[in-house]
Coordinates of N, CA and C and ligand atoms in Angstrom, one line a residue:
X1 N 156.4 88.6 73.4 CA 156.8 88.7 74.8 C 156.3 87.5 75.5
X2 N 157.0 86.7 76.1 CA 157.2 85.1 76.7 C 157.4 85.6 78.2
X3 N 156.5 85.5 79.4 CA 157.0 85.4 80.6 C 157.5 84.0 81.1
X4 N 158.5 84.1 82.4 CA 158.9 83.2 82.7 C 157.7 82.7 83.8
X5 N 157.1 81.2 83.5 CA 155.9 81.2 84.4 C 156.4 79.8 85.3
X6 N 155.3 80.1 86.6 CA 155.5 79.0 87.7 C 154.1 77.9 87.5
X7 N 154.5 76.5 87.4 CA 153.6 75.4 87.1 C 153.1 75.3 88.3
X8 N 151.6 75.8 88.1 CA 150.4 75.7 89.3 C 150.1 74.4 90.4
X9 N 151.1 73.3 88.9 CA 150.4 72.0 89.9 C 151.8 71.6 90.4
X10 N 153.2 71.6 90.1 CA 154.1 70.7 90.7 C 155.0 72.8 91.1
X11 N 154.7 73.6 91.1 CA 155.5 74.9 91.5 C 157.0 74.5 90.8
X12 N 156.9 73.7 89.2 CA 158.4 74.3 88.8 C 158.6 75.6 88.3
X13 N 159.5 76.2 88.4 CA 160.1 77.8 88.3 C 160.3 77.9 86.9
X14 N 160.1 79.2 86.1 CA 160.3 79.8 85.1 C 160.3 78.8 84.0
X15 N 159.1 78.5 83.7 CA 158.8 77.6 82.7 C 158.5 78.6 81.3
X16 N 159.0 78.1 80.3 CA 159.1 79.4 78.9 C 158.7 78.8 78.4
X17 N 158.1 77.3 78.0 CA 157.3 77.2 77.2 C 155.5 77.2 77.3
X18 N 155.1 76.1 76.5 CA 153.4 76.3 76.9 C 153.0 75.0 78.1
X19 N 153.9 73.9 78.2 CA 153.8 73.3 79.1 C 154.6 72.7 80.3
X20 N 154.7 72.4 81.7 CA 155.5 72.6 82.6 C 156.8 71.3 82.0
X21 N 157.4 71.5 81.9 CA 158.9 70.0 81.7 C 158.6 68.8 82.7
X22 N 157.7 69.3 84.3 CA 157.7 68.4 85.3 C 156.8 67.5 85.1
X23 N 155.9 67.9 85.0 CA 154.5 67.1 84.6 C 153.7 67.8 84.2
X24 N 154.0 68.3 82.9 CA 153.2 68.7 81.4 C 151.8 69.4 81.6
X25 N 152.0 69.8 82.5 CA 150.6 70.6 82.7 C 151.1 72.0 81.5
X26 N 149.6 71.9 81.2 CA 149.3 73.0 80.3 C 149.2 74.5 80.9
X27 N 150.4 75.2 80.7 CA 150.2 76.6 81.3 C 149.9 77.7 80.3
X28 N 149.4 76.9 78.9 CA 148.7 78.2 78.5 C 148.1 79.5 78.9
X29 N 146.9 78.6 79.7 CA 146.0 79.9 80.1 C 146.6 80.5 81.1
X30 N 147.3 79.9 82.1 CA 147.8 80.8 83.1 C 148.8 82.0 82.0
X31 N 149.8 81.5 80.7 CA 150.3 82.2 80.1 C 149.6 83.6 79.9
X32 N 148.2 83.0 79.0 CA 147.3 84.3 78.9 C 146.8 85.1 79.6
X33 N 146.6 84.6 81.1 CA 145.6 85.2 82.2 C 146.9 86.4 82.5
X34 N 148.4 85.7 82.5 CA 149.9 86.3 83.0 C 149.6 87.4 82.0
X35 N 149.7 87.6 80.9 CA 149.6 88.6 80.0 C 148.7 89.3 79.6
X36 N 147.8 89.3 80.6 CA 146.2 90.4 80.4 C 146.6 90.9 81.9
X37 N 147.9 91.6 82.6 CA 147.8 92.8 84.1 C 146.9 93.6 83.2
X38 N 146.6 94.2 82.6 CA 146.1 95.7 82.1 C 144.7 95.0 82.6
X39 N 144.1 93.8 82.2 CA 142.6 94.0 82.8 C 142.2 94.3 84.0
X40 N 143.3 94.1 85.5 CA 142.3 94.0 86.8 C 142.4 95.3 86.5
X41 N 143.1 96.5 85.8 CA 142.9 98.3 86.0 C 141.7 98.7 86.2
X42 N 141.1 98.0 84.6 CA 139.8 98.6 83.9 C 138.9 98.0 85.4
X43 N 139.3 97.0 85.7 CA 137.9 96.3 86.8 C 137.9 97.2 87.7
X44 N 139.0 98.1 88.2 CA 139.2 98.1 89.3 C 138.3 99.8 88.9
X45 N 138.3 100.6 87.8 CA 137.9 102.0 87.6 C 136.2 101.4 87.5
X46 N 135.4 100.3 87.2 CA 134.3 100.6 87.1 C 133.5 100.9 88.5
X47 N 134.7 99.6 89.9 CA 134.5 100.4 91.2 C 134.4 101.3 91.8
X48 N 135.3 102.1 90.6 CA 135.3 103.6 91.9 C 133.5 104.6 90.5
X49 N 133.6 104.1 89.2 CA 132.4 104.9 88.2 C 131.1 104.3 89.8
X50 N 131.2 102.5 90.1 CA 130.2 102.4 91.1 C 130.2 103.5 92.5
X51 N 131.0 103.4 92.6 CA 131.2 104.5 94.1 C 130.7 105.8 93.4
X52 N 130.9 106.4 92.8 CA 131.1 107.4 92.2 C 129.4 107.5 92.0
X53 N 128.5 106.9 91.1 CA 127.2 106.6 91.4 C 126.6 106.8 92.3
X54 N 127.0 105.7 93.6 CA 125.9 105.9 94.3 C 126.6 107.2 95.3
X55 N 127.4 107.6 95.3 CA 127.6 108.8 95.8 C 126.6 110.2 95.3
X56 N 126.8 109.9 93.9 CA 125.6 111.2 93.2 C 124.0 110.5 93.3
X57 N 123.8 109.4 93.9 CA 122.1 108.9 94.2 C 122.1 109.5 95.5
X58 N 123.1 109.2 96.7 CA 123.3 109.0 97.8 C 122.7 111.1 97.5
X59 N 123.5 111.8 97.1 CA 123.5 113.5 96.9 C 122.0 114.1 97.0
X60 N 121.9 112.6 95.6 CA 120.2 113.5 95.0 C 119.1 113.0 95.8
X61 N 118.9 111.8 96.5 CA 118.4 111.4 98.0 C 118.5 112.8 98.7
X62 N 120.0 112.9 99.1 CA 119.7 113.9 100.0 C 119.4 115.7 99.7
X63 N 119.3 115.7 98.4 CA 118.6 116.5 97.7 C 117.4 116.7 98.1
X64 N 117.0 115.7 97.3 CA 115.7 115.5 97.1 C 114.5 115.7 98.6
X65 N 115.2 114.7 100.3 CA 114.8 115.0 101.3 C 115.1 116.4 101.8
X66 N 116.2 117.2 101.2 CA 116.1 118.4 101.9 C 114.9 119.4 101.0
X67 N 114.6 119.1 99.9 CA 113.8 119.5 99.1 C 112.3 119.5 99.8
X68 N 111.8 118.3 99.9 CA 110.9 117.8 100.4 C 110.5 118.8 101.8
X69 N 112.1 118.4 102.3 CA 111.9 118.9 104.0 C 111.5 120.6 103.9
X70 N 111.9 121.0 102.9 CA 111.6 122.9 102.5 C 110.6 122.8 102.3
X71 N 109.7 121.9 101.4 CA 108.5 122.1 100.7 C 107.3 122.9 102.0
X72 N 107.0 121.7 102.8 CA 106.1 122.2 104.1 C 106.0 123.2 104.9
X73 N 107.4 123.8 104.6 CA 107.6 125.0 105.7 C 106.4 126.1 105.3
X74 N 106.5 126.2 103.9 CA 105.3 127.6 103.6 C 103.6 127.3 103.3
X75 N 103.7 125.5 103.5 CA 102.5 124.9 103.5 C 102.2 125.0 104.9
X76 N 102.7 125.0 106.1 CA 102.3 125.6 107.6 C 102.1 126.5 108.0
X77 N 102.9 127.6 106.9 CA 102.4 129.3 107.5 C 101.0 129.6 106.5
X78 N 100.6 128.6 105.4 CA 99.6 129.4 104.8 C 98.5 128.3 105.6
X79 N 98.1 127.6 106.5 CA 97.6 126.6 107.5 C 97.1 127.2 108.6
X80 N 98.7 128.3 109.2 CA 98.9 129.2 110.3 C 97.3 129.9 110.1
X81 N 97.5 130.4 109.1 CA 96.0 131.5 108.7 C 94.6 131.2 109.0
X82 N 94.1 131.2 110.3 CA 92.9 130.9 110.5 C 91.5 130.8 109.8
X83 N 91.4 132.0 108.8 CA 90.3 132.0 107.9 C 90.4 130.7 107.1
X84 N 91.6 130.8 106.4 CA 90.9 129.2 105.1 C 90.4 128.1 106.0
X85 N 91.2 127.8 107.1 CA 91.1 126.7 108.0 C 89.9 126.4 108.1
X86 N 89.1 127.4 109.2 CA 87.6 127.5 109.3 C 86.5 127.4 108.3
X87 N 86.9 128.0 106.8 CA 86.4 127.4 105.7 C 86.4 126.5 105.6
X88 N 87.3 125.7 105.6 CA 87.6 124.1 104.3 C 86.9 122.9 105.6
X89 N 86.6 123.6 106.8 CA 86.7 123.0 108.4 C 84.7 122.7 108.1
X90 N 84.1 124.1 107.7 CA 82.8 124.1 107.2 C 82.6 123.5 105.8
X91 N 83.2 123.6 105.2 CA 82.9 123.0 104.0 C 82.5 121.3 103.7
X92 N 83.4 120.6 104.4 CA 82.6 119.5 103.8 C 81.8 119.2 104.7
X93 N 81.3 119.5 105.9 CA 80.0 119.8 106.4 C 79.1 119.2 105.8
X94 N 79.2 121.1 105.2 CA 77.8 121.7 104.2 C 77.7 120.9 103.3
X95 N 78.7 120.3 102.4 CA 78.3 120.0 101.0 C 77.9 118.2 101.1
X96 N 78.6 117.8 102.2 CA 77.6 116.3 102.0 C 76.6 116.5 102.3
X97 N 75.4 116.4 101.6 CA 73.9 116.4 102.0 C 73.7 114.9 102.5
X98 N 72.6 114.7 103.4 CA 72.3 113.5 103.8 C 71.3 113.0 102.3
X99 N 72.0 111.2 102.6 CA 71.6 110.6 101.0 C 70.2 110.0 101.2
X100 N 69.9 110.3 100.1 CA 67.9 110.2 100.0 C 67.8 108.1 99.7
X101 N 66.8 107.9 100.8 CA 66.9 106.2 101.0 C 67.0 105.9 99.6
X102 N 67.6 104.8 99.2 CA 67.4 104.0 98.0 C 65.9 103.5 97.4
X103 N 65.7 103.9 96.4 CA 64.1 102.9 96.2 C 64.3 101.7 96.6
X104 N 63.5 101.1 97.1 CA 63.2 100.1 97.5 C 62.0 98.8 97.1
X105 N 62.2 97.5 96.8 CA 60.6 97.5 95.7 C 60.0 96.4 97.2
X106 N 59.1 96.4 97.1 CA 58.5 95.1 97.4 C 57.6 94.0 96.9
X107 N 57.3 93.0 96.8 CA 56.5 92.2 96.0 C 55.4 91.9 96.5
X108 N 54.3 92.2 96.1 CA 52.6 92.1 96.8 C 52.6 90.4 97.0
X109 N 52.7 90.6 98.6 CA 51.7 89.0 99.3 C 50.7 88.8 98.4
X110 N 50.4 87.4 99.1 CA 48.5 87.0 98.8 C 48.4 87.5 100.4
X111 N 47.2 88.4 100.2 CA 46.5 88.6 101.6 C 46.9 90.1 101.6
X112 N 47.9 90.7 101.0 CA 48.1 91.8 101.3 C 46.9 93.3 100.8
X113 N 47.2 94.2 101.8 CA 46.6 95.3 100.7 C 47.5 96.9 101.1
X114 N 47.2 97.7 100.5 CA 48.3 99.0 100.5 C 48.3 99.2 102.0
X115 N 47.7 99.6 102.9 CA 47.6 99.5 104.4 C 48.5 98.8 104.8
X116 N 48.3 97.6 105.0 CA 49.5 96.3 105.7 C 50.6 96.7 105.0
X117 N 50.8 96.8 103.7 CA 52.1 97.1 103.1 C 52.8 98.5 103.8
X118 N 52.0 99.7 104.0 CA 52.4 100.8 104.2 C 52.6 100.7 105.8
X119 N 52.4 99.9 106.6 CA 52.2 100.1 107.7 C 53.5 98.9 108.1
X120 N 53.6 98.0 107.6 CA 54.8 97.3 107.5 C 56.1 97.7 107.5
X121 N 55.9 98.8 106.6 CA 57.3 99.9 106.4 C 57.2 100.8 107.0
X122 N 56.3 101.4 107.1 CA 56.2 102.6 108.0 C 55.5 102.7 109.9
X123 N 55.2 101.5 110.2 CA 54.7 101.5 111.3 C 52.9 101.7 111.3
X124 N 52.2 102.0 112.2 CA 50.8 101.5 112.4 C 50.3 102.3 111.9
X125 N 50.7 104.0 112.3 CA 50.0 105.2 112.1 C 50.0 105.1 110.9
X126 N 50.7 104.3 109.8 CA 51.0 104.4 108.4 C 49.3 104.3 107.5
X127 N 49.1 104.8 106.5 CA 47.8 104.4 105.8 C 48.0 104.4 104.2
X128 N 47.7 104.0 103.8 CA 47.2 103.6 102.0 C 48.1 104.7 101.1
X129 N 47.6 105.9 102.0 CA 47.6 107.3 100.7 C 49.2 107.2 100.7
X130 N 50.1 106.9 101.9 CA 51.5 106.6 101.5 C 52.2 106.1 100.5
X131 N 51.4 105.2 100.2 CA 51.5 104.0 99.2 C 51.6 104.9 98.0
X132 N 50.8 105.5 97.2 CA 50.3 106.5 96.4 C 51.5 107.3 95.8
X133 N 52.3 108.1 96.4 CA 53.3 108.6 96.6 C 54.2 107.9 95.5
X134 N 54.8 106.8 96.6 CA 55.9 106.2 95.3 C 55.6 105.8 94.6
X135 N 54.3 105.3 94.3 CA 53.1 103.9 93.3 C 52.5 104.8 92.6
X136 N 52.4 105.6 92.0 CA 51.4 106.4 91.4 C 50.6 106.0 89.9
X137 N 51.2 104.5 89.3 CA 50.3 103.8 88.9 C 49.0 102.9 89.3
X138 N 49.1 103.2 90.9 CA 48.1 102.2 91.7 C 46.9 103.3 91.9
X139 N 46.6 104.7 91.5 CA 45.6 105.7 91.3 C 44.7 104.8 90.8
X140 N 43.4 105.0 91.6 CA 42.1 104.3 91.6 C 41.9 103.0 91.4
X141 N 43.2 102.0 91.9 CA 43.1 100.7 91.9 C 43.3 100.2 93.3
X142 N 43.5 101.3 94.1 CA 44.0 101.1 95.4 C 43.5 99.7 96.4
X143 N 42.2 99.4 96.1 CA 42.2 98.0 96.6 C 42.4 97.0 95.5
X144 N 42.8 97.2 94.6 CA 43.0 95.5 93.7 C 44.7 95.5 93.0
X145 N 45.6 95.6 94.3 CA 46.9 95.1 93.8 C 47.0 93.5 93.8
X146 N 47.8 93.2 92.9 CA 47.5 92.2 92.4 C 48.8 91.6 92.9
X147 N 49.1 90.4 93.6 CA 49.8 89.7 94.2 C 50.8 89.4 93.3
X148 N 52.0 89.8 93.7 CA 53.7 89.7 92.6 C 53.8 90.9 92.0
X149 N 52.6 92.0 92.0 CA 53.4 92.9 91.4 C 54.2 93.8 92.6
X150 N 55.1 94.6 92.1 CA 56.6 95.0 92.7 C 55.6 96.5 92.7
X151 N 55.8 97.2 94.2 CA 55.3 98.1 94.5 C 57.1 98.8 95.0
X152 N 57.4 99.9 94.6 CA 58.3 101.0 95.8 C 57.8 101.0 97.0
X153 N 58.7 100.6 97.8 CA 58.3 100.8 99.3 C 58.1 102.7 99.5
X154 N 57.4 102.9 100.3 CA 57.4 104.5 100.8 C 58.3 104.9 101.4
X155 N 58.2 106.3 101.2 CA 59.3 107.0 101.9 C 58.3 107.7 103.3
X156 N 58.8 106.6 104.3 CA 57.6 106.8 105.3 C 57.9 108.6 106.2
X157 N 59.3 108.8 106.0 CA 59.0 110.3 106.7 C 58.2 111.6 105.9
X158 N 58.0 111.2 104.4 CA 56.9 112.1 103.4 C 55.7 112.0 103.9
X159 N 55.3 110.5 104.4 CA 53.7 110.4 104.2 C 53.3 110.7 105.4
X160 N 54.4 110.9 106.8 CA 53.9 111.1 107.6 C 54.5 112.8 108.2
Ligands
LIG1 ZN1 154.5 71.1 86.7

């Protein structure tokens, strides 16, 4: 099957061979492109498979939001119910306990003694036997800490 074709570059009419007579332009491919109509079909169905797509995304979107939009409704009447409320309202309250200070170290001055130390961290009224508490390797050495060693600071609301 040979269509009769028109030369792109000078528009001579019904040329039946592969090149124009006027000026020999090659109308092969135009020949070929002339005898592939059936392709723009197929192009034209993967448009509407695309339409067709986002039409069933566009669906399950709106699925999925009316889904969503149902989900809450019986999460606000079981809310409505005063009692859990008031529970879960006390609950984390209660269960954070206040956090116990971090150990803390300190490193013995020259000049220092458990007194100055304890009263450093804890204020004036503070005394020695504080010290004792978190130090309880300093039992009966209490005047000869030795400068650089790492004492726990007190936990000055115990000792006092
Ligand atoms: Zn031509």
């Amino acid at each position: 099957m040979t269509l009769n074709l028109n030369c792109p570059v000078c528009s001579y009419q019904d040329i039946t061979g592969d090149t124009c007579p006027n000026c020999d332009t090659d109308v092969r491919v135009i020949r070929m492109l002339q005898e592939l109509p059936p392709a723009p079909t197929p192009s034209a169905k993967p448009f509407n498979i695309v339409l067709l797509i986002l039409i069933l995304i566009g669906l399950g979107l709106a699925v999925a939001i009316f889904w969503r939009l149902s989900l809450p409704q019986p999460n606000t009447v079981v809310v409505a119910d005063p009692t859990p409320t008031q529970t879960t309202k006390i609950a984390p309250v209660a269960v954070i306990p206040p956090k116990p200070p971090e150990p803390k170290t300190y490193k013995v001055q020259r000049g220092d003694n458990l007194s100055a130390i304890a009263q450093k961290f804890c204020g004036q009224q503070a005394t020695w036997q504080i010290m004792l508490k978190d130090n309880p390797q300093l039992q009966g050495r209490e005047n000869y800490i030795d400068v650089g060693e790492v004492l726990k600071i007190p936990h000055c609301q115990e000792g006092m």
